[in-house]
PDB file of C-alpha atoms in Angstrom:
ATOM      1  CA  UNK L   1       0.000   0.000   0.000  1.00  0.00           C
ATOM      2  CA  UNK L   2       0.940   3.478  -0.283  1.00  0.00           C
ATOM      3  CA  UNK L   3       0.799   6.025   2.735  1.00  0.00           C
ATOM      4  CA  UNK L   4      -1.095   8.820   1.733  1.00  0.00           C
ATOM      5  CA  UNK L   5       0.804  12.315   1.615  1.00  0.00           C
ATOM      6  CA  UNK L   6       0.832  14.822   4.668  1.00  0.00           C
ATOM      7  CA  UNK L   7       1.253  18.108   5.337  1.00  0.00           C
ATOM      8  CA  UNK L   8       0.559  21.081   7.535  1.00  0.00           C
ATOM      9  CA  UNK L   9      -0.116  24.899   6.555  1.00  0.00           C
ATOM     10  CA  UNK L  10      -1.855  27.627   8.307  1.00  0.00           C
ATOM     11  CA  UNK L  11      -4.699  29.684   6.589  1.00  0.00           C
ATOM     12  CA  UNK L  12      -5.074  33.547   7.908  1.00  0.00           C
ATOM     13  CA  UNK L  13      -7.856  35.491   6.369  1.00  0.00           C
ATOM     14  CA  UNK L  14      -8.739  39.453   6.462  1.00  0.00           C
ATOM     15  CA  UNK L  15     -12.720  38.123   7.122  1.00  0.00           C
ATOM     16  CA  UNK L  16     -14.266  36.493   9.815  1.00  0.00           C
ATOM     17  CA  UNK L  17     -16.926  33.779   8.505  1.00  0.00           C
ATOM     18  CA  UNK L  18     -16.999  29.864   6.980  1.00  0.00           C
ATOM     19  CA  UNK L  19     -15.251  28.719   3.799  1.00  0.00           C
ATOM     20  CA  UNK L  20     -14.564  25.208   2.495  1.00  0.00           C
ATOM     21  CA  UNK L  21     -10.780  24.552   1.339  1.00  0.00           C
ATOM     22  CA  UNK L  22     -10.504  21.768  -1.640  1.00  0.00           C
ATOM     23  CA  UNK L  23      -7.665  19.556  -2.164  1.00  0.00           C
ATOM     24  CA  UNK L  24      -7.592  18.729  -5.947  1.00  0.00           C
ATOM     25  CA  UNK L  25      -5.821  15.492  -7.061  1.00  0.00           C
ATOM     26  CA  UNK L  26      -3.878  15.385 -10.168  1.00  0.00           C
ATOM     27  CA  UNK L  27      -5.317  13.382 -12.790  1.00  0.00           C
ATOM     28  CA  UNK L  28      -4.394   9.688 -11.931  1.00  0.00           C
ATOM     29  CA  UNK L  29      -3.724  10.232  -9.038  1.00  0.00           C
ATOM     30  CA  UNK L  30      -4.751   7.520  -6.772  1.00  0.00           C
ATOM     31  CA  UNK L  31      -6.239   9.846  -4.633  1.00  0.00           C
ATOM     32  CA  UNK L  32      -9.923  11.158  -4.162  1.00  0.00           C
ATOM     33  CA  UNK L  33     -10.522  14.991  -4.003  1.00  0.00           C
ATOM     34  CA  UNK L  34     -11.897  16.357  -0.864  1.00  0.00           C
ATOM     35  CA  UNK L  35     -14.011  19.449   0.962  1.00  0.00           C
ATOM     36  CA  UNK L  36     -13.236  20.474   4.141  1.00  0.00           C
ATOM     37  CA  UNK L  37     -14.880  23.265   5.866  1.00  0.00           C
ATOM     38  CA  UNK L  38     -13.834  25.652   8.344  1.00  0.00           C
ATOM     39  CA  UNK L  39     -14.341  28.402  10.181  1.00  0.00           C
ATOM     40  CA  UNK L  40     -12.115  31.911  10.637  1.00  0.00           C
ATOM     41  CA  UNK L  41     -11.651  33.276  13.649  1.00  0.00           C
ATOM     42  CA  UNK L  42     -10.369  35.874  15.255  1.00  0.00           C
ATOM     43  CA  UNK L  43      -6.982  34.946  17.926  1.00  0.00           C
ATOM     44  CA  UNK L  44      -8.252  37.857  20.116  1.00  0.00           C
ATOM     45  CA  UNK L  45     -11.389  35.675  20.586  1.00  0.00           C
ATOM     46  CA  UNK L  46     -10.790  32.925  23.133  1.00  0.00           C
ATOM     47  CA  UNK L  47     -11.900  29.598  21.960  1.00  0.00           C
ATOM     48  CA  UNK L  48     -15.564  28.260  23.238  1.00  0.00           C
ATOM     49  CA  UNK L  49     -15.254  27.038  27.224  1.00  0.00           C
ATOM     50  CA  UNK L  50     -16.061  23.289  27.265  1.00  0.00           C
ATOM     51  CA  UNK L  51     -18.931  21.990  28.910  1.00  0.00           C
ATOM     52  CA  UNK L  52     -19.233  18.973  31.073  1.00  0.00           C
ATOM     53  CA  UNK L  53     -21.371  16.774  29.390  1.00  0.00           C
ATOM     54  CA  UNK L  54     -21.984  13.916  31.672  1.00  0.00           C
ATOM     55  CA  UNK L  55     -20.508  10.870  33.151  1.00  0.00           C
ATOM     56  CA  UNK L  56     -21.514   7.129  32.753  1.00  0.00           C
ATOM     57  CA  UNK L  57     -19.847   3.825  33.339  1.00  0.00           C
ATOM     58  CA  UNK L  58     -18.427   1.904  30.569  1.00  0.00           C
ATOM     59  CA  UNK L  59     -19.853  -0.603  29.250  1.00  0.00           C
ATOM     60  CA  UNK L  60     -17.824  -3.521  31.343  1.00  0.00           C
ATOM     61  CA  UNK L  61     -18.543  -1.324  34.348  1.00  0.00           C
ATOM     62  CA  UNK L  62     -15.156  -1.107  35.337  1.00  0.00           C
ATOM     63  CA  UNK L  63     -14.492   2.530  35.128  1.00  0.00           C
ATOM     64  CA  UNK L  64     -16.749   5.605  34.856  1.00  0.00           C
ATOM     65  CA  UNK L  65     -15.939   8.309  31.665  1.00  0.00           C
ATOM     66  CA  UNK L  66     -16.812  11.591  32.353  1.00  0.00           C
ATOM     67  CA  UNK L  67     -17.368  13.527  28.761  1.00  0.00           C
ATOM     68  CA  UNK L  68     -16.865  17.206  27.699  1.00  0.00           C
ATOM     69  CA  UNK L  69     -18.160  19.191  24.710  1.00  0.00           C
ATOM     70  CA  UNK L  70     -14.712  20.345  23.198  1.00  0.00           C
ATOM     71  CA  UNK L  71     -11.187  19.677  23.837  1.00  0.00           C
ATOM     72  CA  UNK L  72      -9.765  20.860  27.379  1.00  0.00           C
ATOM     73  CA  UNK L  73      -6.328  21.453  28.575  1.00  0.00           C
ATOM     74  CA  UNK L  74      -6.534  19.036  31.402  1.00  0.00           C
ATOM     75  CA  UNK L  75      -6.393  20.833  33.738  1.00  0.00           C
ATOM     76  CA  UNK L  76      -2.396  20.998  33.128  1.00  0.00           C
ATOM     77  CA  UNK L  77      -2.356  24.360  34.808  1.00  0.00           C
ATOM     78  CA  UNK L  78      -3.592  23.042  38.075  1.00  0.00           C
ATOM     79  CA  UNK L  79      -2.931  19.296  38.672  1.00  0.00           C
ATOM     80  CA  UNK L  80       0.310  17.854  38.977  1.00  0.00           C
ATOM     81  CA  UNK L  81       1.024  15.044  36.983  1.00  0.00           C
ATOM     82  CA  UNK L  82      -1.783  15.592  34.830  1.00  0.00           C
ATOM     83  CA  UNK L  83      -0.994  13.892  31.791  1.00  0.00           C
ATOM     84  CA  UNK L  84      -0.744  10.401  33.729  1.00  0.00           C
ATOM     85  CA  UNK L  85      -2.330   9.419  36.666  1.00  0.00           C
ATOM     86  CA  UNK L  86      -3.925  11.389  39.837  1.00  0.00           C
ATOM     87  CA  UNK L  87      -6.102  11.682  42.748  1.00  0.00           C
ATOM     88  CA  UNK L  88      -9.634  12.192  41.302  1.00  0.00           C
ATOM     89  CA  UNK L  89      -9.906  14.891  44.851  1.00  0.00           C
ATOM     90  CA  UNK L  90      -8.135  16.922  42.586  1.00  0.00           C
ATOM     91  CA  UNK L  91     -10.593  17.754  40.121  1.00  0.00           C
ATOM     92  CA  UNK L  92     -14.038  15.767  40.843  1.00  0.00           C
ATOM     93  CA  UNK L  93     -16.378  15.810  44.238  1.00  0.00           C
ATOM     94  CA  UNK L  94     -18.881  12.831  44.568  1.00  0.00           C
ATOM     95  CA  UNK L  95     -21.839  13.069  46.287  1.00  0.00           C
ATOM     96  CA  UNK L  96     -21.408   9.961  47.946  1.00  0.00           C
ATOM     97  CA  UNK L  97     -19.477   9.876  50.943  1.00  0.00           C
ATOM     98  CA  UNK L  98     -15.651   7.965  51.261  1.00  0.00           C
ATOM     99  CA  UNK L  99     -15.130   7.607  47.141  1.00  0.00           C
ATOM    100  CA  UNK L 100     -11.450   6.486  46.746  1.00  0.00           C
ATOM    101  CA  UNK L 101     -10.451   7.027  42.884  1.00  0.00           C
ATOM    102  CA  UNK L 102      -7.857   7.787  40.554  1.00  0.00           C
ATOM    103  CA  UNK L 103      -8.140  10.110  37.570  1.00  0.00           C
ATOM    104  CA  UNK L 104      -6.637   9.574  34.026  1.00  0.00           C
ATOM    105  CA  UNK L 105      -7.223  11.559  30.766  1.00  0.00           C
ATOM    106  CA  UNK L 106      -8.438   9.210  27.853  1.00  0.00           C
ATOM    107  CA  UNK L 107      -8.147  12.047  25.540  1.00  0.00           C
ATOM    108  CA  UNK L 108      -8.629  15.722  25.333  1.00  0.00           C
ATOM    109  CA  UNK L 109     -12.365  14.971  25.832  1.00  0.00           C
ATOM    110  CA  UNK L 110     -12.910  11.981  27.815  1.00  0.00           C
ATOM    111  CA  UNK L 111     -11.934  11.657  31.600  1.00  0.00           C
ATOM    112  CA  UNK L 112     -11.573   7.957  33.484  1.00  0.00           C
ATOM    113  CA  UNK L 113     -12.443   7.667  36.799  1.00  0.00           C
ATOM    114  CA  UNK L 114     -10.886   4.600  38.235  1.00  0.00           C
ATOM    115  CA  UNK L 115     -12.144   3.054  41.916  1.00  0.00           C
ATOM    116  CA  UNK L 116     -10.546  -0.406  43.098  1.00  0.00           C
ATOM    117  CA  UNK L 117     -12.095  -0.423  46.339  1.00  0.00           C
ATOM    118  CA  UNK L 118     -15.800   0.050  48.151  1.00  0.00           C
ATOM    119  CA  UNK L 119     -17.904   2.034  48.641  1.00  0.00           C
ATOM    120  CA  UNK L 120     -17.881   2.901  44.581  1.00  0.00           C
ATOM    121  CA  UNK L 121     -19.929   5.573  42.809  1.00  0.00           C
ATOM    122  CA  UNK L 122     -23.665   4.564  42.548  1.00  0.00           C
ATOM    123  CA  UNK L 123     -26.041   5.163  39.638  1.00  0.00           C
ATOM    124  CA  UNK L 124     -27.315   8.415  40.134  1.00  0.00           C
ATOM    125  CA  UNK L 125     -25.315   9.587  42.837  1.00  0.00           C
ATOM    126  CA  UNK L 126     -23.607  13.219  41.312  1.00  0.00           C
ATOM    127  CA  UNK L 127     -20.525  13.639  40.159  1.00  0.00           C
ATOM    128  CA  UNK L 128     -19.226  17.691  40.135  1.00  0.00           C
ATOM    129  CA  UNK L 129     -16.284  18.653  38.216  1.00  0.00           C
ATOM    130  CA  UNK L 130     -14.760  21.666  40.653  1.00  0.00           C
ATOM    131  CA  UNK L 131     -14.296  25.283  39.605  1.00  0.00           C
ATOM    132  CA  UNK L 132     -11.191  26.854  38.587  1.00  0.00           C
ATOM    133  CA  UNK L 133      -9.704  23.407  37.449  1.00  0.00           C
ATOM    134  CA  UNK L 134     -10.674  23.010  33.327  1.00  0.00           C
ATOM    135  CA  UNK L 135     -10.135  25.165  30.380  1.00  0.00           C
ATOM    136  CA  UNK L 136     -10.260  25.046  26.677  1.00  0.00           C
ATOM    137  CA  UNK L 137      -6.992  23.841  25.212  1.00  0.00           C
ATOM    138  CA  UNK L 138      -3.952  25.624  24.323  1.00  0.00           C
ATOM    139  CA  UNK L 139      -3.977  25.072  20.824  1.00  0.00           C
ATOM    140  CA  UNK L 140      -2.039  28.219  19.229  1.00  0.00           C
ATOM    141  CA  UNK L 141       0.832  30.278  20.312  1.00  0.00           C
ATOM    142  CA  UNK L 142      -1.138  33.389  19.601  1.00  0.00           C
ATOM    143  CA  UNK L 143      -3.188  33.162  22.432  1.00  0.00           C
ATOM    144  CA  UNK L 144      -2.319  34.203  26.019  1.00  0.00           C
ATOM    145  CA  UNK L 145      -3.939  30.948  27.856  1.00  0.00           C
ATOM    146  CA  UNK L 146      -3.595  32.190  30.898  1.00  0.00           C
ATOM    147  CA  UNK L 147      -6.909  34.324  30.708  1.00  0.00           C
ATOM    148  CA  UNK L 148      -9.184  31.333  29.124  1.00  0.00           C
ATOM    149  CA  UNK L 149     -12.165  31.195  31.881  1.00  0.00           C
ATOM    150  CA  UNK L 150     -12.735  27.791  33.919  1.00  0.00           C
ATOM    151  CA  UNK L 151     -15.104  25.692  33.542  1.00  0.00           C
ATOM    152  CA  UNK L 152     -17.383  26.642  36.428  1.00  0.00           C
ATOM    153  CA  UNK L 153     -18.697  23.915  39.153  1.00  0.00           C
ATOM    154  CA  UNK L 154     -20.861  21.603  37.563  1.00  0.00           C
ATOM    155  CA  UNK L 155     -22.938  18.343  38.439  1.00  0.00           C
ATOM    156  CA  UNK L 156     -24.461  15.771  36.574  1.00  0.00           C
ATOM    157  CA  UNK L 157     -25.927  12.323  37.557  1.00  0.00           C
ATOM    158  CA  UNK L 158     -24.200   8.829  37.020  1.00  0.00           C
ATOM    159  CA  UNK L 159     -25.392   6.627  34.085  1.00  0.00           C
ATOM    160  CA  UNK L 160     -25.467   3.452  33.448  1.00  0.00           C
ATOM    161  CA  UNK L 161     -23.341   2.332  30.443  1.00  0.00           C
ATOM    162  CA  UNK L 162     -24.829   2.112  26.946  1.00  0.00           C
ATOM    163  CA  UNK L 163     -24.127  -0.844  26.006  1.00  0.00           C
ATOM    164  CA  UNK L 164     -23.818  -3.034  29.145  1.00  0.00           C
ATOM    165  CA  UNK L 165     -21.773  -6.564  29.205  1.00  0.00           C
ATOM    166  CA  UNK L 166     -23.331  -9.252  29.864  1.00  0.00           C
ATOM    167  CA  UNK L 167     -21.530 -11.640  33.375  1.00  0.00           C
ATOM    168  CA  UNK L 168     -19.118 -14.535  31.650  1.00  0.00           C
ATOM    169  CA  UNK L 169     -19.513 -17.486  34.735  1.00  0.00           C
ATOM    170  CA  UNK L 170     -16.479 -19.637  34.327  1.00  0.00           C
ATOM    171  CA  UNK L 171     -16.425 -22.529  36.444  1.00  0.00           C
ATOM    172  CA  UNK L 172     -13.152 -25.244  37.212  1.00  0.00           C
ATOM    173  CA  UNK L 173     -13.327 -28.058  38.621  1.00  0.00           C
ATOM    174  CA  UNK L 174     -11.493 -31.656  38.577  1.00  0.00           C
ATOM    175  CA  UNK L 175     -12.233 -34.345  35.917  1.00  0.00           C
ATOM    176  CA  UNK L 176     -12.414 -36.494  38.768  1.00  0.00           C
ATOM    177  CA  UNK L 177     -12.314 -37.328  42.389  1.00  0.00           C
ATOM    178  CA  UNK L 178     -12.248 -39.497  45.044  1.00  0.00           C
ATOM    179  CA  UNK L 179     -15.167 -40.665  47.047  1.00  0.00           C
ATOM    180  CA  UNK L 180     -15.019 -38.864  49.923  1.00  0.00           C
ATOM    181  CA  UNK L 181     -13.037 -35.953  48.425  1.00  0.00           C
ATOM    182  CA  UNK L 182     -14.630 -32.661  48.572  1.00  0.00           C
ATOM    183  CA  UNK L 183     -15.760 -30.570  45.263  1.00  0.00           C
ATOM    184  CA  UNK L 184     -13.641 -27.662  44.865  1.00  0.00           C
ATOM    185  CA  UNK L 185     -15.342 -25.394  42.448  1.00  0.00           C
ATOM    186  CA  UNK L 186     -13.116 -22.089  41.092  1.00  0.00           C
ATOM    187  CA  UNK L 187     -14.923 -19.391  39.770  1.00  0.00           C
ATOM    188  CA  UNK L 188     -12.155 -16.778  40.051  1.00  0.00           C
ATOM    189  CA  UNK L 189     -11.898 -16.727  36.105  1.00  0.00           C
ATOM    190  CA  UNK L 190     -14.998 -15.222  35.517  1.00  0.00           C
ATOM    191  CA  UNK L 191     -15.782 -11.607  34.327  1.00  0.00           C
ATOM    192  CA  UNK L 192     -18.201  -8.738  34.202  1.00  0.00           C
ATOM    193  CA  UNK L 193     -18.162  -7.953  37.871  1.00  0.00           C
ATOM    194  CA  UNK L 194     -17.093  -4.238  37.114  1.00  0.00           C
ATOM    195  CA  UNK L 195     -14.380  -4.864  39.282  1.00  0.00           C
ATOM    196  CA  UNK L 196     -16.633  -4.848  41.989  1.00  0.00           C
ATOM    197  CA  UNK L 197     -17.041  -8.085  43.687  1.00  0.00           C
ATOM    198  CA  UNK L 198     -20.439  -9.647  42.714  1.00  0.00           C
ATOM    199  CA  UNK L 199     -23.604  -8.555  43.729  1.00  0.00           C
ATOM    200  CA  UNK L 200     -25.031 -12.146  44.195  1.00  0.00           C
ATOM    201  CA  UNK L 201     -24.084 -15.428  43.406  1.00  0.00           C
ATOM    202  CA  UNK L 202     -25.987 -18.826  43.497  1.00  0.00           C
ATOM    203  CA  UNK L 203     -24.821 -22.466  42.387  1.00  0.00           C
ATOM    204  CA  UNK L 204     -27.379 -25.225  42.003  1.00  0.00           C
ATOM    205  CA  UNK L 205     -26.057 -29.057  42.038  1.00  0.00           C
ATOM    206  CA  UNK L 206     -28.215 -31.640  39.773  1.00  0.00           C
ATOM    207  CA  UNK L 207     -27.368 -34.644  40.296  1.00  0.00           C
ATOM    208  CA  UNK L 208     -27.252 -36.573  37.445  1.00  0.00           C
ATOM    209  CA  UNK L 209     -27.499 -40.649  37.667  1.00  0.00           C
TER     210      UNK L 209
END
């Protein structure tokens, strides 16, 4: 295969409004044409504050994504180590009492909320990003970031996930014992707790002769 061809430019314009650039391709080329549209701006103009969109497990329940409107910086001018891993205390409040987590960035947009240990964030409980933590993103050298406004306090409820997965039981057990050995039964390689250990377990013995 071929790798496509890449390049950057910047595009300045004496008018404010929308216009749609078009890359031509040379004739056989083995590339397509293509619009894309865009908007001009003005760098005095900060760029729209991000709004926190809501938060809701993932869909093996094992951590909960929090979701914003437009790309944020982070938080990189308040929390240390905020690129990697770090106490959730220093951006998020939960409205349950004794939450334990730790916070990583999934991308500009998309905050994990990790919790190993009880009590864990319920369904419905709130979950409030704290003022004077989030802004837009950096994203030219034009603007002085320093004055972008926070993201002010906001709450939202906990949601289930979308697209919930479904408990995988996996039982071991020995081909064959004794008579009067006990029945050790290991269900330790199952999944779809959420991490969580399981809300309630039963095991029903047929016998079969």
């Amino acid at each position: 295969t071929t790798t496509p061809p890449t390049a950057s430019f910047v595009i300045r314009g004496t008018t404010l409004g929308c216009y749609i650039l078009r890359a031509v391709a040379p004739k056989a080329s083995r590339f397509y044409s293509v619009n894309s549209t865009f908007n001009i701006v003005s760098y005095r103009i900060p760029p729209t504050l991000p709004t926190f969109n809501g938060a809701a497990y993932s869909d093996d329940g094992s951590q909960l994504l929090l979701t914003f409107s437009l790309p944020t910086d982070k938080g990189q001018s308040k929390i240390l180590n905020y690129n990697l891993i770090f106490p959730c205390t220093n951006i998020l409040q939960f409205s349950s009492v004794g939450i334990s987590s730790i916070c990583s960035w999934r991308s500009d947009v998309v905050l994990a909320v990790m919790t190993s240990t009880s009590p864990y964030p319920n369904i419905g409980d709130k979950v409030t990003i704290l003022p004077q933590k989030i802004r837009a993103q950096c994203v030219s050298t034009v603007y002085n970031c320093s004055t972008f406004p926070y993201i002010p306090k906001t709450s939202m409820p906990i949601t289930a996930p979308k697209y919930p997965k479904k408990p995988s039981v996996v039982l071991s057990a020995p081909s064959e014992i004794d008579s009067c050995d006990d029945i050790r039964l290991d269900a330790t390689g199952s999944s779809g707790a959420g991490g969580r250990l399981w809300f309630n377990t039963s095991l029903t013995v047929h016998a079969n002769y």
